[in-house]
Amino acid sequence: MVRAAEPPDGGWGWMVVLSAFFQSALVFGVLRSFGVFFVEFVAAFEEQASRISWIASIGIAVQQFGSPVGSALSTKFGPRPVVMTGGVLAALGMLLASFATSLTHLYLSIGLLSGSGWALTFAPTLACLSCYFSRRRSLATGLALTGVGLSSFAFAPLFQWLLSCYAWRGSLLLVSAISLHLVACGALLRPPSLAEDPAVGGPRAQLTSLLHHGPFLRYTVALTLINTGYFIPYLHLVAHLQDLDWDPLPAAFLLSVAAISDLVGRVASGWLGDAVPGPVTRLLMLWTTLTGVSLALFPIARAPTALVALAVAYGFTSGALAPLAFSVLPELVGTRRIYCGLGLLQMIESIGGLLGPPLSGYLRDVTGNYTASFVVAGAFLLSGSGVLITLPHFFSCFSAATSRPQDLVTEALDTKVPLPKEGLEED
């Protein structure tokens, strides 16, 4: 274990960034590109498309709702063995799926088993990364999360080529081999032991503390609102453009434009988050507001030029808010509780991700178009940005906010709460 008085802002931390980059690619890149298997599963099992869709939905739900388990295990055993175990489970699920003879087998193998593996990898890796960085935390997080976008471009054509050569069973075997690289990502994790971070008890003690932590609870509400409307363009933009008489290929190309802009936004936002003085929450509120406005403007735009401009704006701003959303959390709860905090945050905010798409589809069925869907999605993001304003030090002067991020939350961390016997009385 590396011992330091404060986050080193580099050193082995850049290897953790590399690990997080590939880990985000191997989890969310696979999830985003898994639609390539959709048609193959429909034909192989002769099931309705809605039932096939549950494979990825179960995997996403298990990944997000199981994040607190991965965080709690990381708090007790460290992130390295937890993430390596998650890599084995993710690969094993894909391996067993290649032998599936019914849709239930896919639900259990990919949805439950691989989803459990993904739950053990994402939150512990990002939490470990946050412990290594303070001044450069936003940039490091932005670089790590670019793996999602880059792998989405690479895996979709790769999986399609694998299907054409090896059919779906052989392709899943190879995806299993690719997923096994999560074990190597986990082996790179070596969390620092910071001298300024006293022991804070076990997972139960940390959970109790967080549930009494007002800023954390408000931040969780904000991200849940943001998550409700965040993914709507990725699900319904192509259908909205087809309602405007666009051909499917140009409509899909517009989504690719948004994805490219998303990559640029993640890196630019990470750099700005470290370079601009003041709490990172201000930048997060700015990008969230701009994302909500761009979503609400989609139904108004009709000209191709205006729609392309909105796609670029949405892609950049939605990508920009992603790394900052993870950078704010250590400033709120400190690195002492980052593992438990990140897991709990992911579990709760997943409610928005699960409710947003069905609500958007319901509004489309009721109104006959996607106008209400995009406007309501934008309203959710604007509501989330309103909640962000209530976080500590949001309106503090710029000169006072240039201190270390850990110093910005001293008042919140010193709040005394009733705790179980296993620790945290010092809080």
Short mmCIF file of C-alpha atoms in Angstrom, two decimals:
data_model
loop_
_atom_site.label_atom_id
_atom_site.label_comp_id
_atom_site.label_asym_id
_atom_site.label_seq_id
_atom_site.Cartn_x
_atom_site.Cartn_y
_atom_site.Cartn_z
CA MET A 1 0.00 0.00 0.00
CA VAL A 2 1.28 3.44 -0.93
CA ARG A 3 1.25 5.88 2.00
CA ALA A 4 0.95 9.61 1.36
CA ALA A 5 -0.12 12.71 3.24
CA GLU A 6 -2.51 13.71 0.44
CA PRO A 7 -3.64 12.42 -2.98
CA PRO A 8 -0.49 12.26 -5.16
CA ASP A 9 -2.23 13.69 -8.27
CA GLY A 10 -0.26 11.38 -10.52
CA GLY A 11 2.26 8.59 -10.13
CA TRP A 12 0.56 5.21 -10.09
CA GLY A 13 -2.72 7.09 -10.35
CA TRP A 14 -2.25 7.31 -14.12
CA MET A 15 -2.10 3.52 -14.26
CA VAL A 16 -5.41 3.51 -12.37
CA VAL A 17 -6.75 5.92 -15.03
CA LEU A 18 -5.61 3.45 -17.71
CA SER A 19 -7.32 0.63 -15.83
CA ALA A 20 -10.53 2.67 -15.54
CA PHE A 21 -10.38 3.53 -19.26
CA PHE A 22 -10.32 -0.12 -20.33
CA GLN A 23 -12.74 -1.15 -17.60
CA SER A 24 -15.34 1.41 -18.71
CA ALA A 25 -14.84 0.22 -22.28
CA LEU A 26 -15.24 -3.46 -21.36
CA VAL A 27 -18.40 -2.80 -19.34
CA PHE A 28 -20.35 0.02 -20.97
CA GLY A 29 -18.86 -0.41 -24.43
CA VAL A 30 -20.12 -4.00 -24.46
CA LEU A 31 -23.53 -2.91 -23.13
CA ARG A 32 -23.91 -0.13 -25.71
CA SER A 33 -22.92 -2.43 -28.57
CA PHE A 34 -24.91 -5.46 -27.46
CA GLY A 35 -27.80 -4.45 -29.70
CA VAL A 36 -25.86 -6.07 -32.55
CA PHE A 37 -26.91 -9.45 -31.11
CA PHE A 38 -30.55 -8.38 -30.93
CA VAL A 39 -31.65 -9.61 -34.37
CA GLU A 40 -29.71 -12.86 -33.96
CA PHE A 41 -31.46 -13.65 -30.67
CA VAL A 42 -34.89 -12.86 -32.12
CA ALA A 43 -34.28 -15.29 -34.98
CA ALA A 44 -32.64 -17.99 -32.85
CA PHE A 45 -35.24 -18.13 -30.08
CA GLU A 46 -38.28 -16.97 -32.09
CA GLU A 47 -39.28 -14.60 -29.31
CA GLN A 48 -40.79 -11.13 -29.35
CA ALA A 49 -38.42 -8.19 -29.50
CA SER A 50 -39.68 -6.88 -26.16
CA ARG A 51 -38.64 -10.10 -24.40
CA ILE A 52 -35.20 -10.04 -26.03
CA SER A 53 -34.74 -6.46 -24.82
CA TRP A 54 -34.89 -7.66 -21.23
CA ILE A 55 -31.46 -9.29 -21.57
CA ALA A 56 -29.60 -5.97 -21.62
CA SER A 57 -32.12 -4.33 -19.28
CA ILE A 58 -31.54 -6.96 -16.59
CA GLY A 59 -27.78 -6.58 -17.01
CA ILE A 60 -27.93 -2.80 -16.60
CA ALA A 61 -30.28 -3.04 -13.61
CA VAL A 62 -28.09 -5.63 -11.84
CA GLN A 63 -24.96 -3.55 -12.55
CA GLN A 64 -26.42 -0.41 -11.02
CA PHE A 65 -28.39 -1.90 -8.14
CA GLY A 66 -25.47 -4.16 -7.24
CA SER A 67 -22.95 -1.31 -7.07
CA PRO A 68 -23.32 -0.91 -3.28
CA VAL A 69 -22.31 -4.56 -2.89
CA GLY A 70 -19.12 -3.96 -4.87
CA SER A 71 -18.42 -0.82 -2.86
CA ALA A 72 -18.99 -2.55 0.47
CA LEU A 73 -16.71 -5.45 -0.50
CA SER A 74 -14.04 -2.98 -1.66
CA THR A 75 -14.22 -1.17 1.66
CA LYS A 76 -13.55 -4.44 3.48
CA PHE A 77 -11.16 -6.26 1.12
CA GLY A 78 -9.85 -3.52 -1.18
CA PRO A 79 -10.80 -2.89 -4.82
CA ARG A 80 -8.23 -5.18 -6.46
CA PRO A 81 -9.68 -8.61 -5.52
CA VAL A 82 -13.25 -7.34 -5.93
CA VAL A 83 -12.71 -6.03 -9.47
CA MET A 84 -10.76 -9.13 -10.49
CA THR A 85 -13.60 -11.33 -9.22
CA GLY A 86 -16.05 -9.17 -11.16
CA GLY A 87 -14.03 -9.73 -14.33
CA VAL A 88 -14.23 -13.49 -13.86
CA LEU A 89 -18.01 -13.33 -13.33
CA ALA A 90 -18.55 -11.09 -16.37
CA ALA A 91 -16.56 -13.45 -18.60
CA LEU A 92 -18.23 -16.55 -17.13
CA GLY A 93 -21.68 -15.13 -17.85
CA MET A 94 -20.83 -14.59 -21.53
CA LEU A 95 -19.26 -18.04 -21.70
CA LEU A 96 -22.37 -19.75 -20.33
CA ALA A 97 -24.58 -17.65 -22.61
CA SER A 98 -22.92 -19.20 -25.65
CA PHE A 99 -24.49 -22.54 -24.61
CA ALA A 100 -27.97 -21.10 -24.00
CA THR A 101 -30.98 -23.05 -25.28
CA SER A 102 -33.69 -20.69 -24.06
CA LEU A 103 -34.21 -17.01 -23.33
CA THR A 104 -34.24 -17.73 -19.60
CA HIS A 105 -30.66 -18.98 -19.88
CA LEU A 106 -29.64 -15.61 -21.37
CA TYR A 107 -31.47 -13.74 -18.60
CA LEU A 108 -29.52 -15.69 -15.99
CA SER A 109 -26.11 -15.77 -17.70
CA ILE A 110 -25.77 -12.34 -19.30
CA GLY A 111 -28.33 -10.46 -17.23
CA LEU A 112 -27.67 -11.83 -13.76
CA LEU A 113 -24.15 -13.32 -13.82
CA SER A 114 -22.38 -10.85 -16.14
CA GLY A 115 -24.40 -8.02 -14.60
CA SER A 116 -23.12 -9.03 -11.16
CA GLY A 117 -19.58 -8.97 -12.50
CA TRP A 118 -20.07 -5.48 -13.92
CA ALA A 119 -21.45 -4.35 -10.54
CA LEU A 120 -18.19 -5.39 -8.88
CA THR A 121 -15.99 -3.44 -11.31
CA PHE A 122 -17.23 0.06 -12.15
CA ALA A 123 -17.84 1.76 -8.78
CA PRO A 124 -14.70 0.38 -7.02
CA THR A 125 -12.46 1.42 -9.94
CA LEU A 126 -13.75 5.00 -10.08
CA ALA A 127 -13.58 5.26 -6.30
CA CYS A 128 -9.95 4.12 -6.34
CA LEU A 129 -9.21 6.70 -9.05
CA SER A 130 -10.75 9.47 -6.93
CA CYS A 131 -8.40 8.61 -4.06
CA TYR A 132 -5.36 9.26 -6.26
CA PHE A 133 -6.34 12.71 -7.54
CA SER A 134 -7.37 16.02 -6.02
CA ARG A 135 -6.39 18.95 -8.26
CA ARG A 136 -6.51 16.81 -11.43
CA ARG A 137 -9.47 14.67 -10.44
CA SER A 138 -11.85 16.00 -13.14
CA LEU A 139 -9.30 15.51 -15.92
CA ALA A 140 -8.43 12.00 -14.74
CA THR A 141 -12.12 11.04 -14.57
CA GLY A 142 -12.79 12.53 -18.00
CA LEU A 143 -9.93 10.57 -19.57
CA ALA A 144 -11.10 7.36 -17.89
CA LEU A 145 -14.68 7.72 -19.14
CA THR A 146 -13.65 8.32 -22.77
CA GLY A 147 -13.30 4.55 -22.93
CA VAL A 148 -17.09 4.32 -23.12
CA GLY A 149 -17.36 6.35 -26.31
CA LEU A 150 -14.32 4.96 -28.08
CA SER A 151 -15.30 1.36 -27.40
CA SER A 152 -18.84 2.03 -28.64
CA PHE A 153 -17.37 2.90 -32.05
CA ALA A 154 -15.03 -0.10 -32.02
CA PHE A 155 -17.20 -2.86 -30.58
CA ALA A 156 -20.30 -2.43 -32.77
CA PRO A 157 -18.52 -3.21 -36.07
CA LEU A 158 -16.31 -5.78 -34.32
CA PHE A 159 -19.29 -7.68 -32.95
CA GLN A 160 -21.00 -7.53 -36.35
CA TRP A 161 -17.90 -9.00 -37.99
CA LEU A 162 -17.72 -11.74 -35.35
CA LEU A 163 -21.37 -12.64 -36.00
CA SER A 164 -20.74 -12.93 -39.73
CA CYS A 165 -17.78 -15.25 -39.12
CA TYR A 166 -18.68 -17.29 -36.02
CA ALA A 167 -22.46 -16.89 -35.53
CA TRP A 168 -23.82 -15.74 -32.18
CA ARG A 169 -22.56 -18.65 -30.08
CA GLY A 170 -18.96 -18.33 -31.25
CA SER A 171 -19.16 -14.54 -30.95
CA LEU A 172 -20.25 -14.77 -27.31
CA LEU A 173 -17.27 -17.04 -26.60
CA LEU A 174 -14.95 -14.35 -27.97
CA VAL A 175 -16.79 -11.59 -26.09
CA SER A 176 -16.22 -13.70 -22.98
CA ALA A 177 -12.48 -13.73 -23.72
CA ILE A 178 -12.52 -9.96 -24.22
CA SER A 179 -14.38 -9.47 -20.93
CA LEU A 180 -11.77 -11.53 -19.10
CA HIS A 181 -9.38 -8.58 -19.55
CA LEU A 182 -11.29 -6.96 -16.67
CA VAL A 183 -9.15 -9.17 -14.44
CA ALA A 184 -6.02 -7.43 -15.71
CA CYS A 185 -7.70 -4.06 -15.12
CA GLY A 186 -8.39 -5.03 -11.54
CA ALA A 187 -4.79 -6.17 -11.01
CA LEU A 188 -3.61 -2.61 -11.75
CA LEU A 189 -5.58 -1.14 -8.83
CA ARG A 190 -3.42 -0.20 -5.86
CA PRO A 191 -5.35 2.20 -3.62
CA PRO A 192 -3.27 4.75 -1.66
CA SER A 193 -3.52 4.84 2.11
CA LEU A 194 -3.81 8.54 2.85
CA ALA A 195 -2.47 9.69 6.20
CA GLU A 196 -5.19 12.36 6.46
CA ASP A 197 -7.96 9.77 6.18
CA PRO A 198 -8.68 8.13 9.57
CA ALA A 199 -10.53 4.86 9.75
CA VAL A 200 -14.27 5.36 9.46
CA GLY A 201 -15.61 1.94 10.32
CA GLY A 202 -17.14 -0.73 8.14
CA PRO A 203 -19.68 -0.44 5.33
CA ARG A 204 -22.64 -0.32 7.73
CA ALA A 205 -21.15 2.62 9.62
CA GLN A 206 -20.40 4.47 6.39
CA LEU A 207 -23.90 3.83 5.06
CA THR A 208 -25.44 5.20 8.23
CA SER A 209 -23.27 8.29 7.98
CA LEU A 210 -24.20 8.91 4.34
CA LEU A 211 -27.91 8.53 4.99
CA HIS A 212 -27.62 11.37 7.52
CA HIS A 213 -25.47 13.48 5.17
CA GLY A 214 -27.71 16.24 3.79
CA PRO A 215 -25.48 17.39 0.88
CA PHE A 216 -25.01 13.79 -0.28
CA LEU A 217 -28.76 13.14 -0.21
CA ARG A 218 -29.47 16.32 -2.20
CA TYR A 219 -26.78 15.42 -4.70
CA THR A 220 -28.32 11.97 -5.10
CA VAL A 221 -31.70 13.55 -5.84
CA ALA A 222 -30.09 15.86 -8.41
CA LEU A 223 -28.35 13.03 -10.28
CA THR A 224 -31.49 10.90 -10.22
CA LEU A 225 -33.41 13.72 -11.93
CA ILE A 226 -30.58 14.18 -14.44
CA ASN A 227 -30.43 10.46 -15.16
CA THR A 228 -34.17 10.39 -15.91
CA GLY A 229 -33.80 12.54 -19.01
CA TYR A 230 -30.14 12.01 -19.89
CA PHE A 231 -30.45 8.98 -22.22
CA ILE A 232 -33.62 9.96 -24.12
CA PRO A 233 -31.85 11.14 -27.34
CA TYR A 234 -29.89 7.90 -27.58
CA LEU A 235 -33.16 5.97 -27.46
CA HIS A 236 -35.61 8.19 -29.36
CA LEU A 237 -33.71 10.72 -31.49
CA VAL A 238 -33.59 8.44 -34.53
CA ALA A 239 -37.32 7.71 -34.26
CA HIS A 240 -38.03 11.45 -33.87
CA LEU A 241 -36.06 12.21 -37.03
CA GLN A 242 -37.89 9.51 -38.93
CA ASP A 243 -41.16 11.17 -37.88
CA LEU A 244 -39.73 14.25 -39.61
CA ASP A 245 -39.28 12.15 -42.80
CA TRP A 246 -35.56 11.62 -42.41
CA ASP A 247 -34.08 8.44 -43.89
CA PRO A 248 -32.81 5.92 -41.31
CA LEU A 249 -29.14 6.22 -42.35
CA PRO A 250 -28.82 10.02 -41.98
CA ALA A 251 -30.78 9.80 -38.73
CA ALA A 252 -28.33 7.24 -37.35
CA PHE A 253 -25.43 9.38 -38.57
CA LEU A 254 -26.73 12.31 -36.50
CA LEU A 255 -26.52 10.10 -33.42
CA SER A 256 -22.91 9.32 -34.32
CA VAL A 257 -22.22 13.06 -34.53
CA ALA A 258 -23.56 13.42 -30.99
CA ALA A 259 -21.35 10.54 -29.83
CA ILE A 260 -18.21 12.14 -31.29
CA SER A 261 -19.09 15.44 -29.65
CA ASP A 262 -19.63 13.51 -26.41
CA LEU A 263 -16.01 12.31 -26.48
CA VAL A 264 -14.68 15.84 -26.97
CA GLY A 265 -16.91 17.13 -24.18
CA ARG A 266 -15.64 14.58 -21.66
CA VAL A 267 -11.98 15.52 -22.15
CA ALA A 268 -12.63 19.28 -22.38
CA SER A 269 -14.80 19.24 -19.27
CA GLY A 270 -12.20 17.29 -17.31
CA TRP A 271 -9.57 19.89 -18.16
CA LEU A 272 -11.87 22.82 -17.38
CA GLY A 273 -12.97 21.26 -14.10
CA ASP A 274 -9.37 21.43 -12.86
CA ALA A 275 -8.43 24.74 -14.51
CA VAL A 276 -11.42 26.96 -13.66
CA PRO A 277 -11.40 28.28 -10.06
CA GLY A 278 -14.37 27.59 -7.85
CA PRO A 279 -16.30 24.45 -6.87
CA VAL A 280 -16.74 21.85 -9.60
CA THR A 281 -20.46 21.93 -8.80
CA ARG A 282 -20.78 25.22 -10.69
CA LEU A 283 -19.49 23.71 -13.92
CA LEU A 284 -21.67 20.64 -13.43
CA MET A 285 -24.72 22.88 -13.03
CA LEU A 286 -23.76 24.82 -16.19
CA TRP A 287 -23.38 21.70 -18.35
CA THR A 288 -26.57 20.18 -16.91
CA THR A 289 -28.54 23.34 -17.69
CA LEU A 290 -27.21 23.51 -21.25
CA THR A 291 -27.99 19.82 -21.78
CA GLY A 292 -31.57 20.35 -20.58
CA VAL A 293 -32.03 23.36 -22.86
CA SER A 294 -30.69 21.50 -25.90
CA LEU A 295 -33.06 18.59 -25.19
CA ALA A 296 -36.07 20.89 -24.92
CA LEU A 297 -35.16 22.58 -28.23
CA PHE A 298 -35.07 19.36 -30.29
CA PRO A 299 -38.84 19.39 -31.08
CA ILE A 300 -38.63 23.02 -32.23
CA ALA A 301 -35.82 22.46 -34.74
CA ARG A 302 -36.85 21.36 -38.21
CA ALA A 303 -34.01 22.37 -40.54
CA PRO A 304 -31.16 19.83 -40.90
CA THR A 305 -28.59 22.47 -39.96
CA ALA A 306 -30.40 23.29 -36.72
CA LEU A 307 -30.75 19.60 -35.82
CA VAL A 308 -27.06 18.94 -36.44
CA ALA A 309 -26.15 21.94 -34.28
CA LEU A 310 -28.40 20.68 -31.49
CA ALA A 311 -26.91 17.17 -31.76
CA VAL A 312 -23.41 18.61 -31.42
CA ALA A 313 -24.50 20.78 -28.48
CA TYR A 314 -26.25 17.90 -26.72
CA GLY A 315 -23.33 15.53 -27.28
CA PHE A 316 -20.76 18.00 -25.97
CA THR A 317 -22.70 19.15 -22.90
CA SER A 318 -23.98 15.69 -21.93
CA GLY A 319 -20.46 14.32 -22.26
CA ALA A 320 -19.08 17.25 -20.29
CA LEU A 321 -21.31 16.64 -17.27
CA ALA A 322 -20.39 12.93 -16.98
CA PRO A 323 -16.85 13.23 -15.49
CA LEU A 324 -17.86 16.15 -13.26
CA ALA A 325 -20.73 14.12 -11.80
CA PHE A 326 -18.15 11.68 -10.40
CA SER A 327 -15.66 14.43 -9.45
CA VAL A 328 -18.13 16.27 -7.21
CA LEU A 329 -18.82 13.24 -5.00
CA PRO A 330 -15.37 13.07 -3.30
CA GLU A 331 -15.67 16.79 -2.53
CA LEU A 332 -18.98 16.12 -0.78
CA VAL A 333 -18.21 13.00 1.23
CA GLY A 334 -14.40 12.91 1.18
CA THR A 335 -12.18 10.04 0.09
CA ARG A 336 -12.89 8.26 3.39
CA ARG A 337 -16.40 7.32 2.26
CA ILE A 338 -16.00 7.37 -1.52
CA TYR A 339 -16.43 3.61 -2.04
CA CYS A 340 -19.70 3.37 -0.15
CA GLY A 341 -20.89 6.75 -1.44
CA LEU A 342 -20.35 5.94 -5.10
CA GLY A 343 -22.07 2.57 -4.82
CA LEU A 344 -25.09 4.02 -3.03
CA LEU A 345 -25.28 6.90 -5.51
CA GLN A 346 -25.27 4.56 -8.50
CA MET A 347 -27.99 2.38 -7.02
CA ILE A 348 -30.35 5.29 -6.35
CA GLU A 349 -29.74 7.20 -9.58
CA SER A 350 -30.46 4.06 -11.58
CA ILE A 351 -34.13 4.60 -10.69
CA GLY A 352 -34.14 7.59 -13.04
CA GLY A 353 -32.48 5.62 -15.80
CA LEU A 354 -35.07 2.86 -15.50
CA LEU A 355 -38.09 5.21 -15.39
CA GLY A 356 -37.02 7.74 -18.02
CA PRO A 357 -37.27 5.65 -21.22
CA PRO A 358 -40.71 4.10 -20.41
CA LEU A 359 -42.05 7.56 -19.53
CA SER A 360 -40.74 8.96 -22.79
CA GLY A 361 -42.33 6.13 -24.75
CA TYR A 362 -45.62 6.60 -22.90
CA LEU A 363 -45.70 10.30 -23.80
CA ARG A 364 -45.06 9.37 -27.44
CA ASP A 365 -47.98 6.93 -27.41
CA VAL A 366 -50.30 9.48 -25.80
CA THR A 367 -49.40 12.53 -27.90
CA GLY A 368 -48.45 10.86 -31.19
CA ASN A 369 -45.03 12.57 -31.40
CA TYR A 370 -41.85 13.06 -29.39
CA THR A 371 -42.34 16.73 -28.54
CA ALA A 372 -43.51 16.10 -24.98
CA SER A 373 -40.85 13.40 -24.53
CA PHE A 374 -37.95 15.77 -25.24
CA VAL A 375 -39.46 18.70 -23.36
CA VAL A 376 -40.08 16.60 -20.24
CA ALA A 377 -36.58 15.12 -20.49
CA GLY A 378 -35.12 18.62 -20.63
CA ALA A 379 -37.26 19.63 -17.64
CA PHE A 380 -35.82 16.78 -15.58
CA LEU A 381 -32.27 17.98 -16.25
CA LEU A 382 -33.17 21.58 -15.46
CA SER A 383 -34.74 20.41 -12.19
CA GLY A 384 -31.55 18.54 -11.37
CA SER A 385 -29.45 21.65 -12.01
CA GLY A 386 -31.74 23.55 -9.64
CA VAL A 387 -31.02 21.04 -6.87
CA LEU A 388 -27.26 21.38 -7.48
CA ILE A 389 -27.48 25.05 -6.50
CA THR A 390 -28.33 23.97 -2.93
CA LEU A 391 -25.01 22.14 -2.41
CA PRO A 392 -22.43 23.60 0.02
CA HIS A 393 -20.11 26.42 -1.15
CA PHE A 394 -21.92 26.81 -4.48
CA PHE A 395 -22.11 30.59 -4.03
CA SER A 396 -18.78 31.01 -2.25
CA CYS A 397 -16.34 33.53 -3.71
CA PHE A 398 -13.85 32.28 -6.30
CA SER A 399 -10.82 33.10 -4.16
CA ALA A 400 -12.09 31.01 -1.28
CA ALA A 401 -12.95 28.12 -3.59
CA THR A 402 -9.42 27.67 -4.88
CA SER A 403 -8.42 25.66 -1.84
CA ARG A 404 -8.12 21.91 -1.95
CA PRO A 405 -11.40 20.07 -2.67
CA GLN A 406 -11.18 18.19 0.62
CA ASP A 407 -11.30 21.49 2.51
CA LEU A 408 -14.58 22.51 0.87
CA VAL A 409 -16.65 19.98 2.77
CA THR A 410 -15.26 20.17 6.28
CA GLU A 411 -18.56 21.38 7.72
CA ALA A 412 -20.56 18.59 6.07
CA LEU A 413 -18.13 15.88 7.13
CA ASP A 414 -18.10 17.08 10.71
CA THR A 415 -21.87 16.64 11.11
CA LYS A 416 -22.52 14.36 14.04
CA VAL A 417 -24.99 11.54 13.47
CA PRO A 418 -26.01 8.49 15.52
CA LEU A 419 -23.94 5.54 14.31
CA PRO A 420 -23.77 1.83 14.99
CA LYS A 421 -21.10 0.50 17.30
CA GLU A 422 -18.67 -0.38 14.54
CA GLY A 423 -17.33 3.14 14.07
CA LEU A 424 -17.55 6.71 12.90
CA GLU A 425 -18.00 8.27 16.36
CA GLU A 426 -15.18 10.60 15.39
CA ASP A 427 -17.38 12.06 12.63
#
